[in-house]
Amino acid sequence: MGVAFDILADARFKDSLEALDDGQSDAVLFILSGIQAASLPWAEFVQIYGWERLVLEGQDTYPGALELYSFYLHLPSGDFVEVIGHKYNDLLVVCSVARIV
């Protein structure tokens, strides 16, 4: 089983997509569905999309908080989008924020 994305569990993800241009938000969803359909193994996803842990300052987090990670999507427009979220069992990415970088 390959990596999968939950784009509904965190309402902030929908809000962040709405802040992007229509073409950008559509491209993000299209790319995520393509990655999921390809059934990429976790290690391959990490390597290709640059999955890495976000280091947050002490004031921006609290003990026991979910560790956040980010990865990057290259859109057909040439833009790069950083997707921030957390993982579940190294297979499911719960997407929280998408932003242009």
Short mmCIF file of N, CA, C and O in Angstrom, two decimals:
data_model
loop_
_atom_site.label_atom_id
_atom_site.label_comp_id
_atom_site.label_asym_id
_atom_site.label_seq_id
_atom_site.Cartn_x
_atom_site.Cartn_y
_atom_site.Cartn_z
N MET A 1 0.85 -1.19 0.00
CA MET A 1 0.00 0.00 0.00
C MET A 1 0.89 1.24 0.00
O MET A 1 1.87 1.32 0.72
N GLY A 2 0.54 2.21 -0.81
CA GLY A 2 1.33 3.43 -0.93
C GLY A 2 0.79 4.55 -0.06
O GLY A 2 -0.22 4.42 0.62
N VAL A 3 1.50 5.66 -0.12
CA VAL A 3 1.13 6.84 0.65
C VAL A 3 -0.25 7.34 0.21
O VAL A 3 -0.62 7.24 -0.95
N ALA A 4 -1.01 7.84 1.18
CA ALA A 4 -2.35 8.38 0.91
C ALA A 4 -2.48 9.73 1.61
O ALA A 4 -1.71 10.05 2.52
N PHE A 5 -3.46 10.50 1.20
CA PHE A 5 -3.66 11.84 1.74
C PHE A 5 -5.08 11.99 2.27
O PHE A 5 -6.03 11.59 1.61
N ASP A 6 -5.20 12.60 3.42
CA ASP A 6 -6.49 12.97 3.98
C ASP A 6 -6.59 14.48 3.86
O ASP A 6 -5.89 15.22 4.56
N ILE A 7 -7.42 14.95 2.96
CA ILE A 7 -7.55 16.39 2.72
C ILE A 7 -8.78 16.98 3.40
O ILE A 7 -9.02 18.17 3.29
N LEU A 8 -9.53 16.14 4.12
CA LEU A 8 -10.77 16.60 4.75
C LEU A 8 -10.69 16.71 6.27
O LEU A 8 -11.48 17.44 6.87
N ALA A 9 -9.78 16.00 6.91
CA ALA A 9 -9.74 15.93 8.37
C ALA A 9 -9.43 17.26 9.03
O ALA A 9 -9.88 17.55 10.13
N ASP A 10 -8.65 18.10 8.37
CA ASP A 10 -8.25 19.39 8.92
C ASP A 10 -8.83 20.49 8.03
O ASP A 10 -8.39 20.68 6.90
N ALA A 11 -9.80 21.22 8.56
CA ALA A 11 -10.49 22.26 7.78
C ALA A 11 -9.55 23.36 7.31
O ALA A 11 -9.84 24.06 6.34
N ARG A 12 -8.42 23.52 7.98
CA ARG A 12 -7.46 24.55 7.55
C ARG A 12 -6.93 24.28 6.15
O ARG A 12 -6.57 25.21 5.44
N PHE A 13 -6.88 23.02 5.76
CA PHE A 13 -6.37 22.70 4.43
C PHE A 13 -7.31 23.27 3.37
O PHE A 13 -6.86 23.91 2.42
N LYS A 14 -8.59 23.07 3.53
CA LYS A 14 -9.56 23.62 2.58
C LYS A 14 -9.45 25.14 2.55
O LYS A 14 -9.45 25.75 1.48
N ASP A 15 -9.33 25.76 3.71
CA ASP A 15 -9.20 27.22 3.78
C ASP A 15 -7.94 27.69 3.06
O ASP A 15 -7.96 28.70 2.34
N SER A 16 -6.84 26.97 3.24
CA SER A 16 -5.59 27.38 2.59
C SER A 16 -5.68 27.19 1.08
O SER A 16 -5.13 28.00 0.32
N LEU A 17 -6.38 26.16 0.62
CA LEU A 17 -6.58 25.98 -0.83
C LEU A 17 -7.40 27.12 -1.40
O LEU A 17 -7.14 27.59 -2.51
N GLU A 18 -8.40 27.56 -0.66
CA GLU A 18 -9.24 28.66 -1.13
C GLU A 18 -8.46 29.97 -1.23
O GLU A 18 -8.83 30.85 -2.00
N ALA A 19 -7.37 30.09 -0.48
CA ALA A 19 -6.54 31.29 -0.54
C ALA A 19 -5.63 31.30 -1.77
O ALA A 19 -5.12 32.35 -2.15
N LEU A 20 -5.45 30.14 -2.40
CA LEU A 20 -4.66 30.05 -3.63
C LEU A 20 -5.53 30.42 -4.82
O LEU A 20 -6.75 30.46 -4.73
N ASP A 21 -4.88 30.66 -5.95
CA ASP A 21 -5.64 30.86 -7.18
C ASP A 21 -6.35 29.55 -7.53
O ASP A 21 -5.89 28.47 -7.16
N ASP A 22 -7.47 29.66 -8.26
CA ASP A 22 -8.23 28.46 -8.62
C ASP A 22 -7.36 27.41 -9.31
O ASP A 22 -7.42 26.23 -9.00
N GLY A 23 -6.55 27.84 -10.26
CA GLY A 23 -5.70 26.91 -10.98
C GLY A 23 -4.69 26.24 -10.07
O GLY A 23 -4.37 25.06 -10.23
N GLN A 24 -4.17 27.00 -9.11
CA GLN A 24 -3.19 26.44 -8.18
C GLN A 24 -3.84 25.40 -7.27
O GLN A 24 -3.28 24.32 -7.05
N SER A 25 -5.00 25.71 -6.72
CA SER A 25 -5.65 24.76 -5.81
C SER A 25 -6.06 23.49 -6.56
O SER A 25 -5.90 22.38 -6.05
N ASP A 26 -6.55 23.65 -7.79
CA ASP A 26 -6.90 22.48 -8.59
C ASP A 26 -5.67 21.62 -8.88
O ASP A 26 -5.72 20.40 -8.82
N ALA A 27 -4.53 22.28 -9.17
CA ALA A 27 -3.30 21.56 -9.46
C ALA A 27 -2.81 20.80 -8.23
O ALA A 27 -2.36 19.65 -8.34
N VAL A 28 -2.92 21.41 -7.04
CA VAL A 28 -2.51 20.72 -5.81
C VAL A 28 -3.32 19.45 -5.63
O VAL A 28 -2.77 18.37 -5.38
N LEU A 29 -4.63 19.56 -5.75
CA LEU A 29 -5.49 18.38 -5.58
C LEU A 29 -5.22 17.32 -6.65
O LEU A 29 -5.21 16.12 -6.35
N PHE A 30 -4.97 17.75 -7.87
CA PHE A 30 -4.67 16.82 -8.97
C PHE A 30 -3.37 16.07 -8.69
O PHE A 30 -3.28 14.85 -8.87
N ILE A 31 -2.33 16.79 -8.26
CA ILE A 31 -1.04 16.16 -7.98
C ILE A 31 -1.16 15.19 -6.80
O ILE A 31 -0.63 14.08 -6.86
N LEU A 32 -1.87 15.61 -5.74
CA LEU A 32 -2.04 14.71 -4.60
C LEU A 32 -2.77 13.44 -5.00
O LEU A 32 -2.39 12.34 -4.59
N SER A 33 -3.80 13.56 -5.83
CA SER A 33 -4.52 12.36 -6.26
C SER A 33 -3.65 11.49 -7.15
O SER A 33 -3.73 10.26 -7.09
N GLY A 34 -2.78 12.10 -7.94
CA GLY A 34 -1.86 11.33 -8.78
C GLY A 34 -0.83 10.57 -7.97
O GLY A 34 -0.51 9.42 -8.27
N ILE A 35 -0.30 11.22 -6.92
CA ILE A 35 0.66 10.55 -6.04
C ILE A 35 -0.02 9.35 -5.38
O ILE A 35 0.54 8.25 -5.32
N GLN A 36 -1.22 9.57 -4.89
CA GLN A 36 -1.95 8.49 -4.22
C GLN A 36 -2.25 7.36 -5.20
O GLN A 36 -2.09 6.19 -4.87
N ALA A 37 -2.68 7.70 -6.40
CA ALA A 37 -3.01 6.67 -7.40
C ALA A 37 -1.78 5.86 -7.81
O ALA A 37 -1.90 4.68 -8.15
N ALA A 38 -0.60 6.48 -7.74
CA ALA A 38 0.64 5.79 -8.10
C ALA A 38 1.09 4.80 -7.03
O ALA A 38 2.01 4.02 -7.26
N SER A 39 0.44 4.84 -5.86
CA SER A 39 0.79 3.93 -4.75
C SER A 39 2.28 3.97 -4.41
O SER A 39 2.92 2.94 -4.23
N LEU A 40 2.81 5.19 -4.33
CA LEU A 40 4.23 5.34 -4.00
C LEU A 40 4.52 4.79 -2.61
O LEU A 40 3.82 5.12 -1.66
N PRO A 41 5.57 4.00 -2.47
CA PRO A 41 6.00 3.59 -1.14
C PRO A 41 6.46 4.82 -0.35
O PRO A 41 6.92 5.80 -0.94
N TRP A 42 6.36 4.73 0.96
CA TRP A 42 6.68 5.88 1.81
C TRP A 42 8.08 6.42 1.53
O TRP A 42 8.27 7.62 1.36
N ALA A 43 9.08 5.56 1.46
CA ALA A 43 10.47 6.01 1.27
C ALA A 43 10.63 6.76 -0.05
O ALA A 43 11.37 7.74 -0.13
N GLU A 44 9.95 6.30 -1.08
CA GLU A 44 10.03 6.97 -2.38
C GLU A 44 9.34 8.34 -2.32
O GLU A 44 9.86 9.32 -2.86
N PHE A 45 8.20 8.42 -1.66
CA PHE A 45 7.51 9.70 -1.49
C PHE A 45 8.41 10.69 -0.77
O PHE A 45 8.56 11.85 -1.19
N VAL A 46 9.04 10.27 0.32
CA VAL A 46 9.92 11.13 1.11
C VAL A 46 11.05 11.68 0.24
O VAL A 46 11.36 12.87 0.27
N GLN A 47 11.65 10.81 -0.56
CA GLN A 47 12.77 11.22 -1.40
C GLN A 47 12.34 12.18 -2.51
O GLN A 47 12.97 13.20 -2.74
N ILE A 48 11.27 11.88 -3.19
CA ILE A 48 10.84 12.69 -4.34
C ILE A 48 10.30 14.05 -3.91
O ILE A 48 10.59 15.08 -4.53
N TYR A 49 9.50 14.08 -2.85
CA TYR A 49 8.78 15.31 -2.50
C TYR A 49 9.37 16.07 -1.32
O TYR A 49 8.83 17.09 -0.91
N GLY A 50 10.50 15.61 -0.78
CA GLY A 50 11.21 16.37 0.24
C GLY A 50 10.52 16.43 1.58
O GLY A 50 10.59 17.45 2.28
N TRP A 51 9.86 15.34 1.97
CA TRP A 51 9.17 15.28 3.26
C TRP A 51 10.18 15.51 4.37
O TRP A 51 11.19 14.82 4.46
N GLU A 52 9.94 16.53 5.22
CA GLU A 52 10.84 16.75 6.35
C GLU A 52 10.09 17.38 7.51
O GLU A 52 9.08 18.07 7.33
N ARG A 53 10.60 17.11 8.68
CA ARG A 53 9.99 17.61 9.92
C ARG A 53 10.18 19.11 10.02
O ARG A 53 11.26 19.63 9.74
N LEU A 54 9.13 19.82 10.41
CA LEU A 54 9.23 21.25 10.68
C LEU A 54 9.75 21.44 12.09
O LEU A 54 9.27 20.82 13.04
N VAL A 55 10.73 22.30 12.22
CA VAL A 55 11.26 22.62 13.54
C VAL A 55 10.57 23.91 13.99
O VAL A 55 10.72 24.95 13.36
N LEU A 56 9.78 23.79 15.06
CA LEU A 56 9.03 24.93 15.55
C LEU A 56 9.66 25.46 16.83
O LEU A 56 10.16 24.69 17.65
N GLU A 57 9.60 26.76 17.00
CA GLU A 57 10.09 27.38 18.23
C GLU A 57 9.22 26.93 19.40
O GLU A 57 8.04 26.63 19.21
N GLY A 58 9.78 26.92 20.59
CA GLY A 58 9.04 26.49 21.78
C GLY A 58 7.73 27.20 21.99
O GLY A 58 6.75 26.61 22.45
N GLN A 59 7.65 28.47 21.63
CA GLN A 59 6.41 29.22 21.83
C GLN A 59 5.33 28.84 20.81
O GLN A 59 4.17 29.16 20.98
N ASP A 60 5.72 28.16 19.73
CA ASP A 60 4.77 27.81 18.67
C ASP A 60 4.21 26.41 18.82
O ASP A 60 3.47 25.95 17.97
N THR A 61 4.55 25.73 19.89
CA THR A 61 4.09 24.35 20.07
C THR A 61 3.92 24.08 21.57
O THR A 61 4.11 24.96 22.38
N TYR A 62 3.56 22.89 21.89
CA TYR A 62 3.39 22.52 23.30
C TYR A 62 3.73 21.04 23.44
O TYR A 62 3.69 20.29 22.46
N PRO A 63 4.10 20.62 24.65
CA PRO A 63 4.46 19.20 24.84
C PRO A 63 3.31 18.28 24.42
O PRO A 63 2.15 18.53 24.73
N GLY A 64 3.64 17.25 23.69
CA GLY A 64 2.63 16.30 23.24
C GLY A 64 1.92 16.69 21.96
O GLY A 64 1.06 15.96 21.48
N ALA A 65 2.24 17.84 21.39
CA ALA A 65 1.60 18.28 20.15
C ALA A 65 2.05 17.37 19.00
O ALA A 65 3.11 16.76 19.04
N LEU A 66 1.23 17.28 17.98
CA LEU A 66 1.60 16.52 16.79
C LEU A 66 2.81 17.16 16.14
O LEU A 66 2.90 18.39 16.04
N GLU A 67 3.74 16.34 15.71
CA GLU A 67 4.87 16.86 14.95
C GLU A 67 4.38 17.17 13.54
O GLU A 67 3.70 16.35 12.92
N LEU A 68 4.73 18.34 13.06
CA LEU A 68 4.33 18.75 11.71
C LEU A 68 5.48 18.53 10.74
O LEU A 68 6.65 18.64 11.11
N TYR A 69 5.11 18.22 9.52
CA TYR A 69 6.06 17.97 8.45
C TYR A 69 5.64 18.78 7.23
O TYR A 69 4.50 19.26 7.16
N SER A 70 6.54 18.90 6.26
CA SER A 70 6.16 19.56 5.02
C SER A 70 6.77 18.81 3.84
O SER A 70 7.73 18.05 3.99
N PHE A 71 6.17 19.02 2.69
CA PHE A 71 6.70 18.51 1.43
C PHE A 71 6.30 19.49 0.35
O PHE A 71 5.48 20.39 0.57
N TYR A 72 6.92 19.35 -0.82
CA TYR A 72 6.76 20.35 -1.88
C TYR A 72 6.20 19.74 -3.16
O TYR A 72 6.59 18.64 -3.55
N LEU A 73 5.31 20.49 -3.77
CA LEU A 73 4.73 20.11 -5.07
C LEU A 73 5.13 21.18 -6.08
O LEU A 73 5.03 22.37 -5.80
N HIS A 74 5.56 20.74 -7.25
CA HIS A 74 5.89 21.66 -8.34
C HIS A 74 4.69 21.70 -9.28
O HIS A 74 4.36 20.69 -9.92
N LEU A 75 4.03 22.84 -9.35
CA LEU A 75 2.83 22.99 -10.16
C LEU A 75 3.18 23.21 -11.63
O LEU A 75 4.25 23.73 -11.94
N PRO A 76 2.28 22.87 -12.54
CA PRO A 76 2.52 23.11 -13.97
C PRO A 76 2.78 24.58 -14.28
O PRO A 76 3.48 24.90 -15.24
N SER A 77 2.27 25.49 -13.45
CA SER A 77 2.48 26.92 -13.65
C SER A 77 3.92 27.34 -13.35
O SER A 77 4.31 28.47 -13.63
N GLY A 78 4.68 26.44 -12.73
CA GLY A 78 6.05 26.76 -12.32
C GLY A 78 6.14 27.10 -10.85
O GLY A 78 7.23 27.19 -10.30
N ASP A 79 5.00 27.34 -10.21
CA ASP A 79 4.99 27.65 -8.78
C ASP A 79 5.30 26.41 -7.95
O ASP A 79 5.06 25.28 -8.39
N PHE A 80 5.81 26.62 -6.76
CA PHE A 80 6.01 25.56 -5.79
C PHE A 80 5.05 25.78 -4.63
O PHE A 80 4.90 26.91 -4.16
N VAL A 81 4.42 24.72 -4.20
CA VAL A 81 3.51 24.77 -3.06
C VAL A 81 4.08 23.90 -1.96
O VAL A 81 4.47 22.75 -2.21
N GLU A 82 4.14 24.45 -0.77
CA GLU A 82 4.53 23.68 0.40
C GLU A 82 3.25 23.19 1.06
O GLU A 82 2.34 23.97 1.32
N VAL A 83 3.17 21.90 1.29
CA VAL A 83 2.03 21.31 1.99
C VAL A 83 2.53 20.90 3.38
O VAL A 83 3.56 20.24 3.50
N ILE A 84 1.82 21.36 4.39
CA ILE A 84 2.19 21.08 5.77
C ILE A 84 1.12 20.17 6.37
O ILE A 84 -0.07 20.36 6.13
N GLY A 85 1.56 19.19 7.14
CA GLY A 85 0.61 18.28 7.77
C GLY A 85 1.32 17.36 8.74
O GLY A 85 2.47 17.60 9.12
N HIS A 86 0.63 16.32 9.12
CA HIS A 86 1.25 15.32 9.98
C HIS A 86 0.97 13.94 9.39
O HIS A 86 0.14 13.80 8.49
N LYS A 87 1.71 12.96 9.87
CA LYS A 87 1.59 11.62 9.29
C LYS A 87 0.96 10.67 10.29
O LYS A 87 1.00 10.89 11.50
N TYR A 88 0.41 9.62 9.75
CA TYR A 88 -0.18 8.55 10.55
C TYR A 88 0.33 7.24 9.99
O TYR A 88 0.09 6.93 8.82
N ASN A 89 1.06 6.48 10.79
CA ASN A 89 1.58 5.15 10.40
C ASN A 89 2.43 5.16 9.13
O ASN A 89 2.44 4.18 8.40
N ASP A 90 3.13 6.24 8.86
CA ASP A 90 3.99 6.33 7.67
C ASP A 90 3.28 5.96 6.37
O ASP A 90 3.90 5.50 5.43
N LEU A 91 1.99 6.15 6.33
CA LEU A 91 1.24 5.89 5.10
C LEU A 91 0.24 6.99 4.79
O LEU A 91 -0.04 7.27 3.64
N LEU A 92 -0.31 7.59 5.82
CA LEU A 92 -1.36 8.59 5.62
C LEU A 92 -0.83 9.97 6.02
O LEU A 92 -0.32 10.15 7.13
N VAL A 93 -0.96 10.93 5.12
CA VAL A 93 -0.60 12.31 5.39
C VAL A 93 -1.89 13.09 5.59
O VAL A 93 -2.72 13.14 4.68
N VAL A 94 -2.06 13.66 6.77
CA VAL A 94 -3.21 14.52 7.04
C VAL A 94 -2.77 15.94 6.68
O VAL A 94 -1.94 16.54 7.37
N CYS A 95 -3.29 16.47 5.59
CA CYS A 95 -2.88 17.78 5.09
C CYS A 95 -3.54 18.88 5.90
O CYS A 95 -4.75 18.84 6.15
N SER A 96 -2.74 19.88 6.30
CA SER A 96 -3.24 20.98 7.12
C SER A 96 -3.19 22.32 6.42
O SER A 96 -4.07 23.15 6.62
N VAL A 97 -2.15 22.59 5.66
CA VAL A 97 -1.96 23.90 5.02
C VAL A 97 -1.27 23.70 3.69
O VAL A 97 -0.36 22.88 3.58
N ALA A 98 -1.68 24.48 2.69
CA ALA A 98 -0.97 24.55 1.41
C ALA A 98 -0.65 26.01 1.17
O ALA A 98 -1.54 26.86 1.29
N ARG A 99 0.61 26.31 0.86
CA ARG A 99 0.98 27.70 0.62
C ARG A 99 2.05 27.79 -0.44
O ARG A 99 2.91 26.91 -0.56
N ILE A 100 2.00 28.86 -1.21
CA ILE A 100 2.98 29.12 -2.25
C ILE A 100 4.30 29.51 -1.57
O ILE A 100 4.31 30.28 -0.62
N VAL A 101 5.40 28.95 -2.06
CA VAL A 101 6.72 29.31 -1.51
C VAL A 101 7.57 29.93 -2.60
O VAL A 101 7.33 29.82 -3.75
#
